[in-house]
Every structure is written in structure tokens, then in C-alpha cells.
XYZ file of C-alpha atoms in Angstrom:
469
model
C -22.564 15.772 -40.557
C -22.780 14.284 -37.094
C -21.432 10.926 -38.277
C -18.646 12.687 -40.181
C -17.661 14.642 -37.067
C -17.622 11.467 -34.958
C -15.420 9.757 -37.546
C -13.001 12.705 -37.514
C -12.807 12.541 -33.712
C -12.121 8.797 -33.802
C -9.390 9.316 -36.384
C -7.842 12.085 -34.290
C -7.749 9.836 -31.212
C -6.314 7.018 -33.323
C -3.574 9.293 -34.680
C -2.634 10.537 -31.213
C -2.443 7.063 -29.732
C -0.457 5.680 -32.647
C 1.970 8.595 -32.774
C 2.669 8.171 -29.069
C 2.744 4.399 -29.357
C 6.019 4.361 -31.258
C 8.265 3.940 -28.186
C 6.037 1.093 -26.961
C 6.596 -1.111 -29.984
C 9.771 -2.408 -28.392
C 8.021 -2.871 -25.053
C 4.252 -3.171 -25.618
C 1.779 -3.149 -22.784
C 0.802 -6.789 -22.110
C -2.616 -8.091 -23.136
C -2.767 -10.326 -20.054
C -0.882 -10.547 -16.785
C -0.869 -13.617 -14.556
C -1.121 -12.749 -10.869
C 2.019 -13.717 -9.002
C 1.912 -15.143 -5.487
C 1.966 -11.742 -3.767
C -0.803 -10.439 -6.064
C -3.005 -13.420 -5.218
C -2.340 -12.849 -1.504
C -3.474 -9.210 -1.917
C -6.575 -10.432 -3.735
C -7.523 -12.678 -0.804
C -6.888 -9.849 1.661
C -9.327 -7.800 -0.407
C -12.031 -10.408 0.149
C -11.352 -10.480 3.908
C -11.373 -6.670 4.132
C -14.631 -6.409 2.199
C -16.321 -8.910 4.487
C -15.152 -7.341 7.751
C -15.170 -3.625 6.988
C -16.756 -2.917 3.608
C -13.384 -1.590 2.404
C -11.251 -2.811 -0.483
C -7.534 -3.542 -0.652
C -6.893 -0.267 -2.414
C -3.843 2.028 -2.449
C -4.245 5.812 -2.667
C -1.484 8.263 -3.541
C -2.129 11.997 -3.279
C 0.039 14.566 -5.054
C -0.181 18.265 -4.166
C 0.446 20.880 -6.853
C 0.896 24.542 -5.816
C -0.518 25.696 -9.174
C -3.913 24.752 -10.553
C -4.124 21.807 -12.960
C -7.218 21.973 -15.140
C -9.256 18.901 -15.972
C -8.743 19.618 -19.670
C -4.943 19.677 -19.298
C -4.994 16.463 -17.272
C -7.101 14.670 -19.872
C -4.875 15.923 -22.679
C -1.699 14.647 -21.032
C -3.255 11.267 -20.230
C -4.295 10.924 -23.882
C -0.585 10.988 -24.715
C 0.091 7.948 -22.537
C -1.319 4.863 -24.317
C -0.486 2.598 -21.378
C -2.973 4.589 -19.264
C -5.813 3.432 -21.502
C -4.538 -0.154 -21.500
C -4.083 -0.353 -17.742
C -7.567 1.068 -17.128
C -9.024 -1.630 -19.398
C -7.579 -4.547 -17.446
C -10.190 -6.779 -15.826
C -9.691 -9.647 -13.381
C -10.466 -13.139 -14.716
C -10.259 -15.974 -12.204
C -10.887 -18.970 -14.468
C -11.557 -22.493 -13.222
C -10.681 -23.725 -9.709
C -6.930 -24.349 -9.286
C -6.140 -22.238 -12.365
C -4.125 -19.029 -12.095
C -5.989 -15.729 -11.887
C -5.155 -13.168 -14.576
C -5.613 -9.572 -15.559
C -6.963 -9.518 -19.119
C -7.202 -6.544 -21.460
C -10.824 -5.711 -22.325
C -10.210 -3.517 -25.369
C -13.809 -2.264 -25.569
C -14.084 -1.359 -21.891
C -14.854 2.288 -21.150
C -12.193 4.334 -19.391
C -13.026 5.478 -15.840
C -14.447 8.973 -15.444
C -12.034 11.522 -14.021
C -14.115 13.297 -11.409
C -13.349 16.880 -10.448
C -14.152 18.263 -7.003
C -13.726 21.633 -5.364
C -12.667 21.818 -1.741
C -14.176 24.720 0.175
C -11.359 24.632 2.724
C -8.379 22.541 3.805
C -6.116 20.377 1.655
C -7.122 16.826 2.611
C -9.111 14.555 0.286
C -12.584 13.627 1.576
C -13.024 10.263 3.279
C -14.924 8.687 0.387
C -11.910 9.163 -1.910
C -9.543 7.648 0.649
C -11.799 4.608 1.060
C -12.556 3.895 -2.583
C -14.134 0.561 -3.507
C -12.963 -0.689 -6.917
C -14.971 -3.505 -8.497
C -12.043 -5.076 -10.340
C -14.179 -7.755 -11.995
C -16.316 -5.232 -13.861
C -14.546 -1.886 -13.535
C -11.089 -0.375 -13.824
C -8.493 -1.219 -11.156
C -7.013 2.291 -11.511
C -8.609 5.717 -11.389
C -7.752 9.384 -10.991
C -9.638 12.182 -9.249
C -8.815 15.885 -9.445
C -9.451 18.176 -6.483
C -9.264 21.944 -6.831
C -8.152 23.681 -3.654
C -9.689 26.911 -2.421
C -7.681 29.809 -3.820
C -5.025 28.038 -5.877
C -3.432 24.668 -6.244
C -4.719 21.159 -6.951
C -4.639 17.659 -5.521
C -4.349 14.713 -7.902
C -5.623 11.528 -6.252
C -4.438 8.256 -7.801
C -6.220 5.081 -6.683
C -5.394 1.503 -7.653
C -6.062 -2.015 -6.454
C -3.271 -3.594 -4.445
C -3.459 -6.800 -6.493
C -2.460 -4.786 -9.590
C 0.522 -2.787 -8.273
C 2.351 -2.303 -5.009
C 3.080 1.211 -3.714
C 6.421 1.504 -5.503
C 4.921 0.207 -8.747
C 2.169 2.807 -8.450
C 4.774 5.531 -8.039
C 6.608 4.320 -11.156
C 3.401 4.338 -13.191
C 2.474 7.832 -11.986
C 5.924 9.096 -12.984
C 5.292 7.622 -16.434
C 1.871 9.300 -16.655
C 3.137 12.656 -15.443
C 6.228 12.926 -17.652
C 5.809 15.693 -20.240
C 8.618 14.577 -22.541
C 9.374 11.431 -24.486
C 10.688 8.784 -22.157
C 11.844 5.218 -22.182
C 9.021 2.816 -21.455
C 9.224 1.192 -18.022
C 9.393 -2.545 -17.525
C 5.747 -3.523 -17.190
C 6.072 -7.013 -15.712
C 9.005 -8.626 -13.905
C 10.566 -11.790 -15.268
C 9.534 -14.872 -13.320
C 12.096 -16.255 -10.916
C 13.793 -19.489 -11.839
C 11.743 -22.136 -10.086
C 13.218 -24.817 -7.861
C 12.035 -28.424 -8.313
C 8.463 -28.984 -7.118
C 9.515 -31.071 -4.099
C 11.936 -28.380 -2.923
C 9.290 -25.675 -3.250
C 6.774 -27.798 -1.356
C 9.237 -28.353 1.508
C 10.075 -24.644 1.694
C 6.364 -23.761 1.693
C 5.659 -26.174 4.558
C 8.608 -24.877 6.604
C 7.574 -21.252 6.044
C 3.971 -22.034 6.983
C 5.144 -23.585 10.250
C 7.392 -20.577 10.944
C 4.428 -18.234 10.450
C 2.218 -20.301 12.748
C 4.903 -20.274 15.451
C 5.559 -16.540 15.075
C 1.850 -15.702 15.170
C 1.018 -17.740 18.266
C -1.233 -15.927 20.728
C -1.299 -13.924 22.958
C -0.584 -10.833 20.861
C -0.906 -7.160 21.688
C -3.521 -5.369 19.604
C -5.707 -2.272 19.904
C -8.455 -4.034 17.951
C -11.727 -4.164 19.876
C -13.727 -7.242 19.041
C -17.386 -6.445 18.434
C -19.914 -7.796 20.902
C -22.729 -7.415 18.365
C -24.331 -10.418 16.768
C -23.034 -11.130 13.239
C -26.176 -9.902 11.463
C -26.215 -6.654 13.415
C -22.454 -6.169 12.965
C -22.828 -6.310 9.182
C -24.992 -3.189 9.338
C -22.484 -1.222 11.427
C -19.203 -1.227 9.518
C -16.150 0.538 10.983
C -15.156 3.901 9.520
C -11.662 4.419 8.091
C -9.778 7.481 9.305
C -6.378 8.903 8.380
C -3.933 11.246 10.089
C -0.650 12.570 8.732
C 2.335 13.363 10.951
C 4.948 15.536 9.215
C 8.495 16.492 10.153
C 10.744 19.204 8.769
C 13.998 18.326 6.948
C 15.951 19.455 10.023
C 13.820 17.308 12.330
C 14.348 14.397 9.938
C 18.131 14.801 10.321
C 17.654 14.759 14.106
C 15.579 11.568 13.895
C 18.126 9.829 11.674
C 20.923 10.847 14.030
C 18.910 9.364 16.872
C 18.690 6.112 14.869
C 22.452 6.192 14.287
C 23.099 6.615 18.012
C 21.032 3.475 18.606
C 23.290 1.585 16.176
C 20.541 1.341 13.577
C 22.930 2.781 10.993
C 21.354 2.618 7.547
C 18.466 0.638 9.096
C 16.671 3.724 10.392
C 13.413 1.929 9.671
C 14.125 -0.415 12.596
C 14.128 2.628 14.878
C 10.889 3.916 13.332
C 9.267 0.541 13.975
C 10.550 0.359 17.559
C 9.151 3.836 18.240
C 5.828 2.829 16.687
C 5.563 -0.371 18.745
C 6.419 1.577 21.908
C 3.702 4.174 21.188
C 1.042 1.526 20.500
C 1.987 -0.236 23.738
C 1.540 3.006 25.703
C -2.030 3.368 24.440
C -2.709 -0.214 25.456
C -1.315 0.483 28.936
C -3.575 3.506 29.289
C -6.456 1.131 28.696
C -5.256 -0.972 31.590
C -4.300 -3.865 29.311
C -0.757 -5.159 28.994
C -0.571 -8.575 27.419
C 1.177 -10.280 24.559
C 3.991 -9.652 22.120
C 3.748 -7.460 19.022
C 3.454 -9.268 15.683
C 4.374 -7.082 12.701
C 4.794 -8.152 9.058
C 7.076 -5.641 7.330
C 7.086 -5.469 3.502
C 10.426 -5.790 1.730
C 10.815 -4.441 -1.821
C 12.427 -7.109 -4.011
C 13.443 -4.658 -6.748
C 17.186 -4.226 -7.221
C 18.668 -1.125 -5.640
C 19.239 1.645 -8.160
C 16.960 0.033 -10.763
C 13.311 1.089 -11.235
C 12.039 -2.473 -11.581
C 8.672 -3.605 -12.879
C 5.487 -1.541 -12.609
C 2.776 -4.214 -12.587
C 2.573 -7.093 -10.151
C 3.645 -6.868 -6.527
C 7.406 -7.110 -6.040
C 7.076 -7.292 -2.267
C 8.010 -9.994 0.200
C 7.797 -9.775 4.005
C 9.875 -9.978 7.140
C 7.850 -11.215 10.110
C 8.835 -9.731 13.447
C 7.635 -10.836 16.855
C 8.664 -8.184 19.378
C 8.696 -9.502 22.959
C 6.448 -7.619 25.353
C 9.416 -7.333 27.733
C 11.297 -4.908 25.408
C 8.402 -2.678 24.344
C 9.053 -0.101 27.063
C 12.687 0.422 26.044
C 13.111 1.821 22.524
C 16.916 1.245 22.309
C 16.508 -2.396 23.385
C 13.562 -2.839 21.034
C 15.593 -1.394 18.141
C 18.442 -3.812 18.858
C 15.952 -6.705 19.010
C 14.538 -5.778 15.606
C 17.979 -5.479 14.003
C 18.956 -8.867 15.435
C 15.778 -10.482 14.131
C 16.229 -8.850 10.710
C 19.745 -10.238 10.347
C 18.597 -13.706 11.398
C 15.659 -13.632 8.977
C 17.858 -12.519 6.087
C 20.461 -15.207 6.848
C 17.732 -17.861 6.821
C 16.441 -16.492 3.473
C 13.029 -15.944 5.030
C 11.858 -13.294 2.475
C 12.709 -15.446 -0.553
C 11.156 -18.505 1.106
C 7.990 -16.520 1.810
C 7.840 -15.558 -1.877
C 8.234 -19.221 -2.846
C 5.403 -20.165 -0.492
C 3.072 -17.516 -1.951
C 3.862 -18.642 -5.473
C 3.271 -22.257 -4.470
C -0.155 -21.441 -2.990
C -1.578 -19.238 -5.739
C -3.554 -22.093 -7.309
C -5.378 -22.703 -4.040
C -9.090 -21.747 -4.200
C -9.765 -18.500 -2.380
C -12.040 -19.987 0.286
C -9.349 -22.385 1.537
C -6.629 -19.742 1.168
C -8.511 -17.283 3.381
C -9.208 -19.893 6.045
C -5.500 -20.694 6.167
C -4.607 -16.988 6.471
C -6.841 -16.471 9.503
C -6.050 -19.721 11.310
C -2.835 -18.873 13.265
C -4.078 -15.727 15.018
C -7.811 -16.358 15.030
C -8.319 -13.773 12.269
C -6.189 -10.979 13.746
C -3.403 -11.192 11.087
C -1.043 -8.805 12.976
C -0.809 -6.387 15.908
C -0.676 -3.568 13.353
C 0.668 -3.073 9.840
C 3.809 -1.068 9.139
C 5.846 -0.092 6.107
C 8.578 2.318 5.133
C 8.603 3.328 1.465
C 12.224 4.473 1.714
C 13.636 7.228 -0.478
C 11.507 6.607 -3.571
C 9.892 10.073 -3.302
C 13.052 12.064 -2.655
C 13.307 13.219 -6.287
C 9.594 13.344 -7.061
C 9.661 16.996 -8.146
C 7.557 17.387 -11.288
C 4.363 15.789 -12.605
C 2.169 16.877 -15.549
C 4.571 19.764 -16.148
C 4.065 21.244 -12.680
C 6.213 21.328 -9.580
C 5.169 18.991 -6.769
C 4.853 20.396 -3.253
C 3.588 17.233 -1.541
C 3.201 13.495 -2.116
C 1.890 10.979 0.376
C 0.531 7.433 0.499
C -2.792 6.575 2.129
C -2.572 2.804 2.604
C -5.186 0.060 2.582
C -6.060 -0.791 6.168
C -6.731 -4.464 6.980
C -9.450 -4.967 9.580
C -8.627 -6.426 12.019
C -6.244 -5.100 13.330
C -7.487 -1.881 11.744
C -4.302 0.144 12.162
C -1.557 0.866 9.627
C 1.560 3.049 9.791
C 3.351 4.121 6.601
C 6.584 6.108 6.783
C 7.954 7.908 3.739
C 10.422 10.648 2.917
C 9.509 13.441 0.537
C 12.234 15.857 -0.517
C 14.226 15.332 2.668
C 11.296 15.400 5.098
C 10.010 12.360 6.997
C 6.251 11.888 7.082
C 3.900 9.298 8.521
C 0.397 8.301 7.492
C -1.652 6.637 10.221
C -4.680 4.736 9.020
C -7.072 3.460 11.685
C -10.594 2.157 12.048
C -13.231 3.477 14.390
C -14.084 2.423 17.051
C -10.655 0.793 17.680
C -9.129 4.180 18.519
C -10.886 7.235 19.875
C -9.633 10.768 19.211
C -7.837 11.081 22.568
C -5.978 7.817 21.915
C -4.988 8.948 18.422
C -3.573 12.169 19.870
C -1.674 10.236 22.532
C -0.309 7.817 19.957
C 0.937 10.553 17.612
C 2.319 12.670 20.446
C 4.257 9.715 21.831
C 5.565 8.795 18.408
C 6.782 12.312 17.643
C 8.420 12.567 21.068
C 10.238 9.250 20.833
C 11.426 9.786 17.263
C 12.905 13.161 18.127
C 14.671 11.674 21.155
C 13.059 13.838 23.791
C 12.011 12.679 27.239
C 8.903 10.546 26.933
C 5.911 11.848 28.863
C 2.386 10.539 28.979
C 0.787 13.940 28.618
C -2.730 12.706 27.991
C -4.826 10.963 30.609
C -7.526 8.882 29.022
């Protein structure tokens, strides 16, 4: 009887998956996915992060539901999305030296457990969920946790490895998972760009590498505090990852965008956000009695076409590399104008597409040499801080798993050093910021000063250093 029952259960699962698989016949989930240049870059960052901080290059996206979602309902809805099973069964295979790394479908791999937690108070996921370590060689590169809030409501925590999907790709996949009706399958993998001749790509890669070395020349401003401990001792004392969220109302968001317009940022409000961020970081540094170097900031640029969802898997991100002169950091309008000028110059020189070509060109390089090259220009610092603006991708994120959504926010991977990341996003008309930072680079008083300054500058009020450190 037991064997008969197990056979019936297997048949039931088979029938569900096949009945829901019909739309995927025209667009099946791939059995293997070759890492593109940006994916391979994220994979090498993962190795650097693991060595320096014990953290992985992992993205976390938290969705707040005002009504309770049961674990049974969540499992049932995921069972109706065959691509969920396939994506969770992908495993990284690196192959021989100089060969391309791939994600390969391991059809017999077990699906990750969906853990359920109950929060006694508050509505913030615990630190261990926001600093998940995914062993992508032996375990799934995607997982879900369900948190039940005190009283009513739930948090659904989606976690995935950055080498599998970028933030926008993760959002697209979560929309697919959370849709309760039949829907058109998304594009899983982007078509490869038409490649230039090898010599042309090599020349572009060399020119871009030189540009990056010049842009990243020291001295640079950073709040990173280099450890004075010996290497063996330092390995036992890894920095802790912390997150803070700064939220604005829809009306405040209109005020901030008007402030950006007054500074001639126009539709480039993100340039104003970045100028305000750089100013606020510089103020903390001044309070420490240190004032040296320019600000180096790599800013991700989504390569998906406007108005089109684009591919889910594989990073579709390139970068703009800004070097903000120390001389303009104290003047937000001047800093904003500097950033807009640099952006226009970088776009005219095709810097983002050339950076993509360079990453693609380098993806056969063995990881050890790749990582040494990454750290060489800035002696391992990588940037003054990391910054991104996810744009308006969450403006219409209203329903998931048949329930209304009352909140959605990204908790980014945080490269160490510099150990500080700012992510701006807009959810249903309201601007929000996630600050990720590593202890002991920032103490609590400095975090409060940083967020207070940032709020003040964004809203256009008179800047005051209200905290003495």
C-alpha cells in the first residue's frame, strides 16, 4: 500500500508539472546556460567577498504582504511553475581551465527547503537571512523563505546568487512565480551580441582596462577601515553585515524629483541621488578628520531595452565608472552637474558597451588571474562605495501569489572592501533607499549622521551637521 501511495503521489506531481508545462513547449527552460562576461565577473566577486568577509555575492528581495500567506499555499503555487523546479536544480560547472563556466541542470537534485519563521516583533528579516551563503556548486542558487509577522501579514524572502540573475532579472522571475493566472513565458536567456572580430575586441578590452586603471588611481575617499590584525587573526574576526532602510512618502518623492529638476538633472534624477550620497559619505569622512581623495563609483546600467521585460537569467548589466573630484563633493549642485557631464561623455565614447566587450573577452581567464587583475588598480579597494538605482521596475508590483503587495525592497550584496552599498528604488510612487554596510567600518552614530544628511540633502533643506561624533 505504501508503494502504491508513493506511485500515486509521483503521478500526481507528474500530471501537475506536465499540465502546466504546455506554455513552455514553445520556450522551454534551458538545460544549460553559459555564463556571460558579467556573470563571470560576479562569480569572481563572490570569491573575493567570501575570502574577505565570509559573505557571498547574493541578492535578497523582500516582499511584504498585509495578509498571511500560508506555507501550504506557497508550495502549491510554486508547484504550478515548472521553471521554479528547473532553476533550483541548476548547478555551477566550471570545466577545464580557459573553458567557459556554465549552469547545468541536475535533474535529480533535491529542491531547496522552504523554511518558515515567525517573527515575535518588527517586520525586518533577521540578519542570517539577509547574509545568506549559497553553495552554488552543490546547492541551489535560488531559495525562498517565508516569515510570518506577529498579528497578521507575511514576508516572502527571495534569495539568489548574483552570477545567476541581476536584480531586474530576479524581479522578472518573481513576477513569473507569483502570477496566479496563465501567462506568457518570459525570455529566459538573452541572445548573444554579434561579436566583433577578435583583434577589435582585444583592442577594445585593452583600452577599457587602461581607462579603468586611470580612473581608479589612488588616492580615493573611502570609509573602509583597514584591519591592523595579522592575517590569521583577521580570518577569525569577520565583519558583520548590517542593513538600514530609508523611506520617503510619495509626496516627499515628488519634492526630491523637483529638486533634481531644479538642478538640471531632468530625467536623470539618479545623478542627483548619487551626488547627495557622495556628499553625505564625504561629511562622515570629514567628521573623522580625514579629507583625502576623489570618489570612485561604478554605477550599473541595465542593458535591457526600455519598455521590454528582457531576459531573466544572466546579468544584463554594464557599468558607468565615475570619478568625482574631491573639490566638488561639498557642493551638491556642482557635483550633480559633474556627474551628468561625465555620463554624457561616457555614453558618447561607448564606455558601457566597451566594458561589456571587455568582460566577455576575459571570461575564459582562470579565476585566480582574474581576481588579481580586479584588485590591482586600487590595491583591493574596488570602489569608494557601491551605488545603484533600480529605476521604476517596482512601480506596478502590486500583486504576488494572489495577494496585494504592501512593500518590496532589495537588500544588495555588499562587497568588502569598501563594505558600503546604496540601492535606491521606487515602489508605488515612493522613493526608498537600502544602505548595506559592514561593521566596524561605520559605527551607529556615523550611520545616523549619514542617513540624516542624505535625507536632508535629497529634500533640499539646509544642510546641518547635527551629530557630533
